[in-house]
XYZ file of C-alpha atoms in Angstrom:
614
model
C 95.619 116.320 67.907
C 94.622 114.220 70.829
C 92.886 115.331 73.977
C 93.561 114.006 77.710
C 91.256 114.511 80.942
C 94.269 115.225 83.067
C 94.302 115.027 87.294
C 96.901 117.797 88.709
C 98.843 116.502 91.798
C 98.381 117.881 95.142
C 95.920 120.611 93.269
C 92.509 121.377 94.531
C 91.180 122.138 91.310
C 89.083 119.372 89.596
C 90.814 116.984 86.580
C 91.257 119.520 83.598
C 91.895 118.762 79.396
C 94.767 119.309 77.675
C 95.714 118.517 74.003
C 99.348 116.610 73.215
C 100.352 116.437 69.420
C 100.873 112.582 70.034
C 99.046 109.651 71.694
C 99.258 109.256 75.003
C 99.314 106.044 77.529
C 96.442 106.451 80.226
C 98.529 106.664 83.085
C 101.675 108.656 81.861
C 102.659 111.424 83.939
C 102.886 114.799 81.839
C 103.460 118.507 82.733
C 100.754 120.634 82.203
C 100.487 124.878 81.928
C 98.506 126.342 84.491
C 98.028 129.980 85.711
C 101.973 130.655 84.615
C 103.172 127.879 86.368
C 103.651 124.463 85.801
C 102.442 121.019 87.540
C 102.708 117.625 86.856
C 99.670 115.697 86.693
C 98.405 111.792 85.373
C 96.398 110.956 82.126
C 93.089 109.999 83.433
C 91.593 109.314 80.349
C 91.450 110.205 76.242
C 88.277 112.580 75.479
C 86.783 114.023 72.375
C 88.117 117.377 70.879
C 85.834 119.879 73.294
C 84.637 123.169 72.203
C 86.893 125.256 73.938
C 90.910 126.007 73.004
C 93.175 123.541 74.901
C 96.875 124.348 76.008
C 99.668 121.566 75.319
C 100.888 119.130 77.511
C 104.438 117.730 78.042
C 105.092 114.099 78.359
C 107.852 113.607 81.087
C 108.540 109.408 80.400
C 107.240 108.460 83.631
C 104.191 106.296 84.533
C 101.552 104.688 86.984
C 101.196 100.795 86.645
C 97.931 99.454 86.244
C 98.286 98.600 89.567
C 99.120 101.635 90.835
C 96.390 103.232 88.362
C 93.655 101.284 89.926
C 94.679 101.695 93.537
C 94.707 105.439 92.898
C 90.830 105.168 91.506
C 89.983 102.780 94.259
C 91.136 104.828 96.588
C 89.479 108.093 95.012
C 86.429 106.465 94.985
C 86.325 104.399 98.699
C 87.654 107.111 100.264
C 86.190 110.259 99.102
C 89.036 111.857 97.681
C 90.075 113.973 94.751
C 91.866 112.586 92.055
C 94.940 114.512 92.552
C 95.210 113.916 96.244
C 94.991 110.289 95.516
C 97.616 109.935 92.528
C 99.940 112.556 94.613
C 100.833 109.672 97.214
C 102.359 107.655 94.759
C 105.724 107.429 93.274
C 105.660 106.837 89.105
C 107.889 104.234 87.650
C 110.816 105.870 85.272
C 109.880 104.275 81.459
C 113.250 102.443 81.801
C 113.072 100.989 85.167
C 113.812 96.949 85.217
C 110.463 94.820 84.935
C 112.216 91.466 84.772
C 114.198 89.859 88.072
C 116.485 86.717 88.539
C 115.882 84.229 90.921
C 117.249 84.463 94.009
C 117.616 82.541 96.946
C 119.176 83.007 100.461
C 120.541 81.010 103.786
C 117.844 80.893 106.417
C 116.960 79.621 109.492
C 114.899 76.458 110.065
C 111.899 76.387 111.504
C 110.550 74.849 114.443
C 107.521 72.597 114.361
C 104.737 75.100 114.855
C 106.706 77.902 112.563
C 106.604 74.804 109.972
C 102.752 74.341 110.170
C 102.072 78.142 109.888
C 104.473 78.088 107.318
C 102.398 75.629 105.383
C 99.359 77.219 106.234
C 100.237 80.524 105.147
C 101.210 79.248 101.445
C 98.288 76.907 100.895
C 95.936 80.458 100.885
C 96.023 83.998 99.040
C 95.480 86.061 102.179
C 96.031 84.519 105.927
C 95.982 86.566 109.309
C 98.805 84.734 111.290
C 97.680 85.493 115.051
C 100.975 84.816 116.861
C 101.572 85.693 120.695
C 104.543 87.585 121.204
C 107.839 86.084 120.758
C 106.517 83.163 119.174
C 108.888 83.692 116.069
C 106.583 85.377 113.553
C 109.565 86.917 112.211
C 111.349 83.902 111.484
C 108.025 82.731 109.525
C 108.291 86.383 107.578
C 111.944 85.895 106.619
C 110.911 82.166 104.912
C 108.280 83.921 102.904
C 110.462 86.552 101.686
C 112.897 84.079 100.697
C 110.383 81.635 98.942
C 108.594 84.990 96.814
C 112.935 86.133 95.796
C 113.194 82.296 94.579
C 110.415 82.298 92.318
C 111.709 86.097 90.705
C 109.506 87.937 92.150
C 109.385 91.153 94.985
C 108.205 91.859 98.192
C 106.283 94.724 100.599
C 106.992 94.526 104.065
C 105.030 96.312 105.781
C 105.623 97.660 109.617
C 103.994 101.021 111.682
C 106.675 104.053 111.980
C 107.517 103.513 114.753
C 108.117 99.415 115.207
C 110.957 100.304 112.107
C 113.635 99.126 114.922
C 117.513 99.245 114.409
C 117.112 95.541 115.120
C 114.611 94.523 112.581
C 116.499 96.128 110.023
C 119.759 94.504 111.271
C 117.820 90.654 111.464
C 116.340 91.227 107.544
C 119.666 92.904 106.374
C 121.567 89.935 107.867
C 119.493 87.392 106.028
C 118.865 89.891 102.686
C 121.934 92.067 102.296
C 121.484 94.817 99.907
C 118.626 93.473 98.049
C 116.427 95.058 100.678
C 115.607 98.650 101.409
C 114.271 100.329 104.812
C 111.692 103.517 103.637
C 110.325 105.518 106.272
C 110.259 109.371 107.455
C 113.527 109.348 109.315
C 115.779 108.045 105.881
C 117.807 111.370 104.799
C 116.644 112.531 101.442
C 119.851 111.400 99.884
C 119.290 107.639 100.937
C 116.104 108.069 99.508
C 117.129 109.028 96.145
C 119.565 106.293 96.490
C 116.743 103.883 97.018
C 115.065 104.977 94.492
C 117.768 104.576 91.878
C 118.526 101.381 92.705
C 114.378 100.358 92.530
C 114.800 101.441 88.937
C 117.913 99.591 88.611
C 115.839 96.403 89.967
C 118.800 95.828 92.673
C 116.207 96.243 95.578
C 113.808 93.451 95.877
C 112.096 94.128 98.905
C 110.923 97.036 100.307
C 110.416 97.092 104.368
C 108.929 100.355 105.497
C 106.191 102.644 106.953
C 102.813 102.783 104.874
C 104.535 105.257 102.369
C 106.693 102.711 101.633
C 103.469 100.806 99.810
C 103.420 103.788 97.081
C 107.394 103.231 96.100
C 107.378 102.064 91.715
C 108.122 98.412 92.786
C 107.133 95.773 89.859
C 106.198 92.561 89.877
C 105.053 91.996 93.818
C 104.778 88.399 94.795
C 104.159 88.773 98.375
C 102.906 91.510 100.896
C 103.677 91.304 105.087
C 101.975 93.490 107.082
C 103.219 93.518 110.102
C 101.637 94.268 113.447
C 98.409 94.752 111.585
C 96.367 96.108 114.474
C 98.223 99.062 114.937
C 96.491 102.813 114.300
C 99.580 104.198 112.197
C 98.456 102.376 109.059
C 95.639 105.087 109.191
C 96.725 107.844 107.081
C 95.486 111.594 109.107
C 95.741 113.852 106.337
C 93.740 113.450 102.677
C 93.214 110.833 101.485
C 92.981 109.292 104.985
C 93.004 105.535 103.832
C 94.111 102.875 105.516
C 97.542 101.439 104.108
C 96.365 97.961 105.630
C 93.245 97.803 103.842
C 94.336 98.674 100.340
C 97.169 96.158 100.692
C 94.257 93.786 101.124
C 92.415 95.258 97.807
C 95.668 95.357 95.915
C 96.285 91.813 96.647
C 92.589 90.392 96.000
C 92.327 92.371 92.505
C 95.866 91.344 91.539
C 96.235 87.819 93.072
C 99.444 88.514 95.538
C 99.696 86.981 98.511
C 98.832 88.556 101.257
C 99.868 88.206 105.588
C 98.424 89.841 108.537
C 100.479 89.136 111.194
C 99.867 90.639 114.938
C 99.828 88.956 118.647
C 96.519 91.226 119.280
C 94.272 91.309 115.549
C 92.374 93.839 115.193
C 89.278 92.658 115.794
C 87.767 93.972 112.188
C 90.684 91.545 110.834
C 90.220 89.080 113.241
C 86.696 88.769 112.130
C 86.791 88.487 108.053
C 89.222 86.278 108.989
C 87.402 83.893 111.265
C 84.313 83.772 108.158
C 87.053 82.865 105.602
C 88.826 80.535 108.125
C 92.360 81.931 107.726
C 93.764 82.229 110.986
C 96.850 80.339 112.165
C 96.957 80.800 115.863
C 100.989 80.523 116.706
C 100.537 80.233 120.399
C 103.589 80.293 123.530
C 106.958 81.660 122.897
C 109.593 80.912 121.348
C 112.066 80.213 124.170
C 109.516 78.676 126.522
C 109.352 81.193 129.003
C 106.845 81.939 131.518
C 105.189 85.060 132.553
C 103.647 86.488 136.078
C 101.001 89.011 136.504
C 101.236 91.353 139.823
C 97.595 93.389 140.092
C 98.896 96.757 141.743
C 95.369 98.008 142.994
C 96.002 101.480 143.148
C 96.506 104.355 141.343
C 99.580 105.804 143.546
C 102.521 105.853 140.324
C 105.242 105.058 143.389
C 103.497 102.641 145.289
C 105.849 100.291 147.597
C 105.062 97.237 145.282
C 106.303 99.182 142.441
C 109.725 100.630 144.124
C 110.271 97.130 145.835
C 109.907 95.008 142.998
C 111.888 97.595 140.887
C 114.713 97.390 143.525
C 114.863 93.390 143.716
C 114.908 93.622 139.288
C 118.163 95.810 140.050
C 119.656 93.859 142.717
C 119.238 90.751 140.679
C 120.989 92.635 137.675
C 117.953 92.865 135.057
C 115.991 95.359 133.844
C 112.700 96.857 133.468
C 109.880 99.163 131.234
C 107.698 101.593 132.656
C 104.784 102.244 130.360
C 102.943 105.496 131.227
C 100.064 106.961 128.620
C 101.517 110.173 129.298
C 104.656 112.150 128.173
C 106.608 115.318 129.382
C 106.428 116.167 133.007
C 102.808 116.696 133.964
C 99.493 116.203 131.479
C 98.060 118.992 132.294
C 98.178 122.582 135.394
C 95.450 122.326 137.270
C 94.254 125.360 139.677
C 93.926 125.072 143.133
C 91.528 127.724 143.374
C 88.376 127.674 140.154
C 89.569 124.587 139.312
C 90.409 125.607 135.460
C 93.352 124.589 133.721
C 96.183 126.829 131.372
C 93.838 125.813 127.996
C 95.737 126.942 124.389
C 94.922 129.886 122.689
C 94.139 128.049 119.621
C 92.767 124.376 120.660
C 89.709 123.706 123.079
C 92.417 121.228 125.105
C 94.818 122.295 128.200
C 98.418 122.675 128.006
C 101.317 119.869 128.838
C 103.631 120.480 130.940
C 107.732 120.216 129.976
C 110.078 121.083 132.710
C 113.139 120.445 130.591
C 112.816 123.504 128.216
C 110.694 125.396 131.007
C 107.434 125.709 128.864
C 103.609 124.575 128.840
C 103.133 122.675 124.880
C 99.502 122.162 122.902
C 100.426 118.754 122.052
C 98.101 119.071 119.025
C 99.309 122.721 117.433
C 102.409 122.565 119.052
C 102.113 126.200 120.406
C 104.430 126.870 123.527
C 104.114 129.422 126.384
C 106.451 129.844 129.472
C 105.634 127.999 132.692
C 102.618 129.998 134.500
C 103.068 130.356 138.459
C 99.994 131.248 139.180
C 95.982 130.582 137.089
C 95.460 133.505 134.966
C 91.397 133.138 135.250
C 91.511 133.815 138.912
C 95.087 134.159 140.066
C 94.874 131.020 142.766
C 97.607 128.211 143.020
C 98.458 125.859 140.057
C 99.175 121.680 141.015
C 99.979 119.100 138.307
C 97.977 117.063 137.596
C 98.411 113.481 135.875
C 102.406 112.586 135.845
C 104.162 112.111 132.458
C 107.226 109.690 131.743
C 109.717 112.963 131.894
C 108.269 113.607 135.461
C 107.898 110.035 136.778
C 111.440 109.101 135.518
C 112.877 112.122 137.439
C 111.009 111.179 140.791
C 111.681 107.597 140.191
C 115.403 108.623 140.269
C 115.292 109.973 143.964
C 113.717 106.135 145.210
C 116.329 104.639 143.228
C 119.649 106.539 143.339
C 121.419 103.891 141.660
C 119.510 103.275 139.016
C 120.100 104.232 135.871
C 117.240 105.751 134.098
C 116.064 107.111 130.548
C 113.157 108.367 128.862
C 111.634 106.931 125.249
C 109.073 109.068 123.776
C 108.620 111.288 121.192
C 110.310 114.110 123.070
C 113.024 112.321 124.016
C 113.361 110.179 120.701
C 113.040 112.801 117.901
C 115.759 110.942 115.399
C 116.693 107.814 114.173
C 120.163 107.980 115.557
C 118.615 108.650 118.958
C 116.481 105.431 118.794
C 119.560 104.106 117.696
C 121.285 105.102 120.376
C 118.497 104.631 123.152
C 118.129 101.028 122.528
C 121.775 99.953 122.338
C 122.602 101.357 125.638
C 119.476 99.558 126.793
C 120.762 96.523 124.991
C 124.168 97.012 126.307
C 122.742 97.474 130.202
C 123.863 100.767 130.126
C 120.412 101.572 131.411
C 118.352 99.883 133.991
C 115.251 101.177 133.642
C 113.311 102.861 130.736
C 110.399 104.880 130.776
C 108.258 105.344 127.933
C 104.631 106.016 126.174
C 103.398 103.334 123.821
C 106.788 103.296 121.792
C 108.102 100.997 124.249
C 105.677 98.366 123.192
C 105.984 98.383 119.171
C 108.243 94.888 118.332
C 111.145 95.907 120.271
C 113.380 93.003 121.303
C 114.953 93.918 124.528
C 116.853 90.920 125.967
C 117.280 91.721 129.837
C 114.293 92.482 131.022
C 112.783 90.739 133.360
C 109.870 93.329 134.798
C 107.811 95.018 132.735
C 105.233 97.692 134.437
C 101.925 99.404 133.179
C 100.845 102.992 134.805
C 97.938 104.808 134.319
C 96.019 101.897 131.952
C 92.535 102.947 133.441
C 92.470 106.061 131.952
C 92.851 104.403 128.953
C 90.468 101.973 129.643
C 87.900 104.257 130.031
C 88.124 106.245 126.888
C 85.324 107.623 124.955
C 86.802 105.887 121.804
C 84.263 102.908 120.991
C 87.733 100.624 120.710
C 89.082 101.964 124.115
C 88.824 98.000 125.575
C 90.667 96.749 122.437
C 93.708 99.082 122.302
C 94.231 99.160 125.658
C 94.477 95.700 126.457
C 96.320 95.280 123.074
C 99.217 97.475 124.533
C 98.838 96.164 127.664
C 99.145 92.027 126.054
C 102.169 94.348 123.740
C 103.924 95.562 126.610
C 103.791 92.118 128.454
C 105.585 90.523 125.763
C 108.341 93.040 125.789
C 109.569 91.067 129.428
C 110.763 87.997 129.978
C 111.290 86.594 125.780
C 114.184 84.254 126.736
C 113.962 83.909 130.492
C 110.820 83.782 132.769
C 109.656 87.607 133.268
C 107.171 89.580 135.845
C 104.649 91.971 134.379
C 102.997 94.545 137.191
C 99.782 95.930 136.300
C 98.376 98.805 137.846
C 94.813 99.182 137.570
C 91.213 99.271 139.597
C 89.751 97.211 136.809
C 91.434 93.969 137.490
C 88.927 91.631 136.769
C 89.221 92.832 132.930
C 92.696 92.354 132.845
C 93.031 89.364 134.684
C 90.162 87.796 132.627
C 91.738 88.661 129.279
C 95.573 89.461 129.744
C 96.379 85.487 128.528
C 93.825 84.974 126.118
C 93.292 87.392 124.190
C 91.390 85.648 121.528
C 88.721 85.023 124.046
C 88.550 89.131 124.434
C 88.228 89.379 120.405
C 85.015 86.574 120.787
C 83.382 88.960 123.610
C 84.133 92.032 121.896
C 82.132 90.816 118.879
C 79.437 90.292 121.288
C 78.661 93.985 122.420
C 79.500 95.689 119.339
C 76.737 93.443 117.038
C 74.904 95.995 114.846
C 76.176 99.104 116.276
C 79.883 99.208 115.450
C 82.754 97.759 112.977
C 82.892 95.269 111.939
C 79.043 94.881 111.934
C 78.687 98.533 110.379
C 80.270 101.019 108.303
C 81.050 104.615 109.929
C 81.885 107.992 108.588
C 82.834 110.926 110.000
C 82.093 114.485 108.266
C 84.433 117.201 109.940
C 83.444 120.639 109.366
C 85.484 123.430 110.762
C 86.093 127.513 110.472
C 87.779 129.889 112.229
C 84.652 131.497 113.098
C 82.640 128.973 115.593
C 79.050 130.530 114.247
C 80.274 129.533 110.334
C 81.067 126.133 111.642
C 77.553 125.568 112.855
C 75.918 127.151 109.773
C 78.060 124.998 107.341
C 77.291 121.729 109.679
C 73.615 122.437 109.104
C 74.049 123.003 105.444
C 75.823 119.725 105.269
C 73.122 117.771 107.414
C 70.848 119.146 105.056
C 72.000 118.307 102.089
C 72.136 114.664 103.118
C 69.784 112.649 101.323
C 67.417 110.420 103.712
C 68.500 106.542 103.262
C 66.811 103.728 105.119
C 69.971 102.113 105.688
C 72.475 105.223 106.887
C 71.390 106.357 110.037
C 72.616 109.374 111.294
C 74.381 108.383 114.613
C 75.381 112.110 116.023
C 76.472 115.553 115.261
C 77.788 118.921 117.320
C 81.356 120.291 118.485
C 83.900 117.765 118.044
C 85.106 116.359 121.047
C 88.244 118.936 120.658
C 86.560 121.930 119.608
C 89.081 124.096 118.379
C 92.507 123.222 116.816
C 95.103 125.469 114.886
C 92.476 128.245 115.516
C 89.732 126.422 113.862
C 86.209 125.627 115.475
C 85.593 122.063 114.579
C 82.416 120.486 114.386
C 81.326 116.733 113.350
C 78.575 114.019 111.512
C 79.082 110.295 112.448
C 77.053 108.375 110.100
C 76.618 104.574 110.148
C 75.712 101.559 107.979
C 75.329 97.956 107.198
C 76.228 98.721 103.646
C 79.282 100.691 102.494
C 77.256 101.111 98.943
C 74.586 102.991 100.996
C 77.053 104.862 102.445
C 79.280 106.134 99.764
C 75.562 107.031 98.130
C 74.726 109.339 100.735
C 78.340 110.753 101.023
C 78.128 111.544 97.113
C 75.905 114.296 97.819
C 78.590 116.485 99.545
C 80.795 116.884 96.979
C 82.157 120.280 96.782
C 81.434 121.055 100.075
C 83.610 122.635 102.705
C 83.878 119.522 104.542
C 86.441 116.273 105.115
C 85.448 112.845 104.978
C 87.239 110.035 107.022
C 85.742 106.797 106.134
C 86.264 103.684 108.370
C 87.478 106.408 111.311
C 89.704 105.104 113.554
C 90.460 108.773 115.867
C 87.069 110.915 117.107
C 88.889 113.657 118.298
C-alpha cells in the first residue's frame, strides 16, 4: 500500500492522506472520499504509512505538468494561499493529450523598419518589455512572433485583459492563424469551451489568446508568451489566490526558459523599472500611419461646455466621429440631499447608491443591491439633486445639444455580452453611430477607424485619488484614450481638466512621467518596496476590530516590515460585512512572507503586491 499527502480543490480544509493500492505520479489528479461525498484533489507528495486508518483514493488519468505543478506551489507559497485554492485554477492535462507538434508556418505581413529592429530586439533576449505608443504596430510585431514560435513546433500564450478581447483582434489573429488558434475568456459559451478543450488535447490548437484564465488551460510545450497591454489592473486576480497573471507569466518563463513580451504604450511603471536595470526595453515610438495629434485644455469642469458641443458639432459636420470618456457610468454617481447634505448610502456597503434611470432604480455598484428611485432624503425628508453625471446621463443630455447625432453608450451596463460588443462596435465601425460614450472600456486596444475627436470628462477626480498609483492610471487612460483618435488620419483629443500643467507636461512623453514617478515613490512604494494588505472583516463591526487586534498582535516585530497603517477600510462595509485593514511594507519580500507566516489560520485574507485599497 502506498500513501499520498493529497490537496482537495476549492476545499478549505488543509492537504489530507489517503492510501491507493498502486504507485502514484506526484501530480495526478485522483478522487478522494470525504464526509460522504466525493472531491477531486492533486498528489502533493508520497508519505510514510501514518498511524491512523487511511480511506482509498481513485486515480482519474489526469495530471498537472511540472510546470503547472510548480506554478501551483509558487503561487501557494508567494501568495499566501492554500494548496487547494491554488491547484483549483488550473485545468489538468487528459493522460492522452498530444505532447508532440509539427511545424508550422503561416503568410504574414512585413514589417516596417522600426517593427524590424524591435523584431530583432525582442528575439536576441528571454524576456523584453516592448514600450510601443499607440498605433505603432505592436500587433504586427506579435503576429511575427507567433509565427516564428509555430515554425520551430512549438505553442503560444497570448495574453490580453477581459475586456481589450475585441471582435477585431480576434478577426486580425484568426485571419493570419485560422483554426490553430483559440479565443478563452468569460463570455465563450460553455459548449465552445469544451470544444476548445478537446481540440487542446487533440493538439489542433496552438495558441491560446485569452483573459488571465486562459494562462491555466493544459497547453504543452510553450515556446513563447505575449502579454499584452501589460499595465492594465485586470491581470490582478480579486478573489483567492489574488495573484497577478502578469507576474507568474514572468516566473513561469524565467524557471522554464520561454520567452517572454511585455508589450504596452503606458508600462507599468513596476515593469518599466526591472526593465530599465536589465536593459530590455524597445521603445517603438510614432504611429504607424504618421498621423498627428492635437491637445485642446478645456479648463473647466462644466461636462457641456461650448468648446465641447462646438467642436463635437464641427466632428459631425465634417462626417467623423468621436469618444466621450467619462469615469462614471449609469445616470448620476451618486443622490445628494439638498437639505443635511447626506446621500441614499446601501444597506449593506459603507458607499452611496448609483443612480440608473433606465430601469428606474438606485444600484450598490459593489453588492449589486437595488432599491426604487427615492424622491425625497429619508434622513431628513429635504430635496434630493444628482450629483456627478454618468455616461447613461451625459449621453441622454448630449442628445438634446445635438439632435442629429447619433449616440450610444459602452459600459458595462450597456455592454453585458459578447454579441453586444459585437454589435456596438460594428455599428460604430460602420458609422452607424457618431458619437460613443463610455467608461474606461472605450480605451482598451480598440481600433476605431473614423474618429477624429476623442474627449476626456471628469479626469481630475481621478487624478486625485487616494490610490498611491492615481497619477499613473490616470494619465495611462488618458495617453490610452488619445490613441483611440486620429490612427490613420490626423485626430483632436479635448481634455478637460484644472490640472493642465500635468497633462500637458506628460500627455506626449510618457516615459518622462515613468522617470519622475520613480522619483517620489523612492523607498516608500513599489517598485522600491513590497506591500501587503491584511483584510479582516465580520458582520459584526466590534468582531472586526477585536480580530484586527488579534492579528496585529500576533505579528512578529521585524526590522525590515514596517507596519504602514491599520483601521476601517476605506469602504467599511460590503455584502453586510464590516471590513477592516493592515498595510505592511518592505524592502524584502523574504521579510515579508516571514512575518505573514505567522497568520496562518487566521480569519484573515492576504493580497500581496495590492493593486485596489478599497
Amino acid at each position: 500500500m502506498f500513501y499520498y499527502l493529497i490537496a482537495l480543490f476549492k476545499q478549505k480544509s488543509p492537504p489530507l492522506t489517503y492510501e491507493s493500492i498502486a504507485p502514484l505520479n506526484i501530480g495526478e489528479v485522483v478522487e478522494v472520499p470525504l464526509l460522504k461525498r466525493n472531491l477531486r484533489g492533486v498528489v502533493l507528495k508520497a508519505i510514510p504509512k501514518p498511524n491512523f486508518e487511511c480511506k482509498p483514493l481513485k486515480p482519474l488519468k489526469e495530471y498537472f505538468s511540472p510546470s503547472q505543478f510548480q506554478l501551483a506551489e509558487f503561487i501557494a507559497s508567494y501568495y499566501c494561499s492554500s494548496y487547494a485554492s491554488s491547484f483549483g485554477i488550473f485545468m489538468p492535462f487528459m493522460q492522452d493529450s498530444i505532447q508532440d507538434f509539427p511545424s508550422l508556418s503561416f503568410e504574414v505581413k512585413p514589417l516596417n523598419e522600426e517593427q524590424t529592429q524591435a523584431l530583432n530586439f525582442i528575439n536576441s533576449r528571454q524576456s523584453s518589455l516592448l514600450f510601443g505608443d499607440t498605433g505603432s504596430g505592436k500587433t504586427e510585431i506579435y503576429i511575427h512572433l507567433l509565427n516564428q514560435t509555430l515554425q520551430k513546433g512549438k505553442n503560444a500564450i497570448f495574453l490580453m485583459p477581459e475586456i481589450a478581447l475585441t471582435p477585431q483582434m480576434e478577426k486580425r489573429l484568426k485571419a493570419v492563424f485560422g483554426e490553430c488558434i483559440a479565443f478563452w475568456h468569460s463570455k465563450v459559451t460553455k459548449s465552445k469551451k469544451q470544444a476548445i478543450l478537446q481540440k487542446l488535447k487533440q493538439g489542433e490548437i496552438r495558441i491560446l489568446a485569452g483573459s488571465r484564465s486562459s494562462f491555466f488551460l493544459p497547453l504543452s510545450k510553450i515556446g513563447l508568451i505575449i502579454v499584452d497591454e501589460e499595465h492594465d489592473d485586470a491581470y490582478k486576480s480579486s478573489s483567492s489566490p489574488r495573484l497577478n497573471t502578469r507576474d507568474i507569466a514572468l516566473f513561469l518563463a524565467q524557471k522554464n526558459h520561454i520567452k517572454i513580451l511585455l508589450g504596452s504604450a503606458t508600462p507599468s511603471l513596476n515593469i518599466y523599472y526591472k526593465a530599465l536595470q536589465k536593459q530590455n526595453i524597445f521603445r517603438l515610438k510614432g504611429s504607424f500611419y504618421k498621423s498627428q495629434k492635437e491637445f485642446i485644455f478645456c479648463e473647466s469642469h462644466d461636462y457641456f461646455h461650448p468648446l465641447i458641443i462646438d467642436n463635437l458639432a464641427k466632428n459631425l459636420a465634417d462626417n467623423k466621429q468621436a469618444i466621450v470618456f467619462l469615469p462614471t457610468r449609469a445616470n448620476f454617481k451618486h443622490l445628494l440631499c439638498s437639505h443635511c447634505g447626506e446621500t441614499i448610502q446601501c444597506p449593506y456597503c459603507s458607499v452611496s447608491m448609483s443612480l440608473h434611470k433606465k430601469d428606474s432604480s438606485l444600484k450598490c455598484h459593489y453588492c449589486h443591491f437595488t432599491s426604487p428611485i427615492l424622491s425625497t432624503c429619508p434622513t431628513c425628508g429635504g430635496d434630493l439633486q444628482s450629483l456627478r453625471i454618468g455616461t447613461q446621463e451625459f449621453a441622454k443630455e448630449l442628445s438634446t445639444y445635438l439632435p442629429n447625432a447619433k449616440i450610444a453608450c459602452f459600459d458595462r451596463d450597456s455592454i453585458t455580452t459578447q454579441k453586444q460588443l459585437t454589435q456596438t462596435l460594428e455599428s460604430f465601425n460602420q458609422h452607424k453611430i457618431d458619437i460613443l460614450v463610455g467608461t474606461q472600456m472605450l480605451t482598451k486596444g480598440h481600433d476605431y477607424h473614423n474618429v477624429a475627436l476623442s474627449i476626456a470628462l471628469g479626469l481630475d477626480y481621478l487624478l486625485k485619488g487616494s490610490d498611491y498609483r492615481a497619477r499613473e492610471k490616470t494619465l495611462a487612460l488618458m495617453v490610452q484614450l488619445a490613441g483611440r483618435s486620429g490612427r490613420k488620419e490626423n485626430g483632436k483629443v479635448i481634455v478637460q481638466t484644472l490640472q493642465k500643467d500635468f497633462f500637458q507636461r506628460y500627455l506626449q512623453d510618457y516615459e518622462e512621467f515613468l522617470k519622475n514617478e520613480l522619483k517620489m515613490r523612492k523607498n516608500l512604494y513599489p517598485p522600491f518596496v513590497r506591500l501587503a494588505l491584511i483584510k479582516i472583516s465580520h458582520k459584526d463591526k466590534e468582531k472586526a476590530h477585536l480580530l484586527m487586534q488579534k492579528t496585529l498582535k500576533a505579528l512578529p516585530p521585524h526590522k525590515k516590515v514596517e507596519i504602514v497603517g491599520y483601521g476601517d477600510a476605506p469602504i467599511e462595509k460590503i455584502a453586510n460585512k464590516w471590513r477592516c485593514v493592515i498595510l505592511l511594507r518592505s524592502l524584502e519580500s523574504k521579510a515579508l512572507h516571514f512575518v505573514l507566516k505567522s497568520l496562518e489560520g487566521f480569519a484573515c485574507e492576504i493580497d500581496i503586491d495590492p493593486l485596489d485599497f478599497n
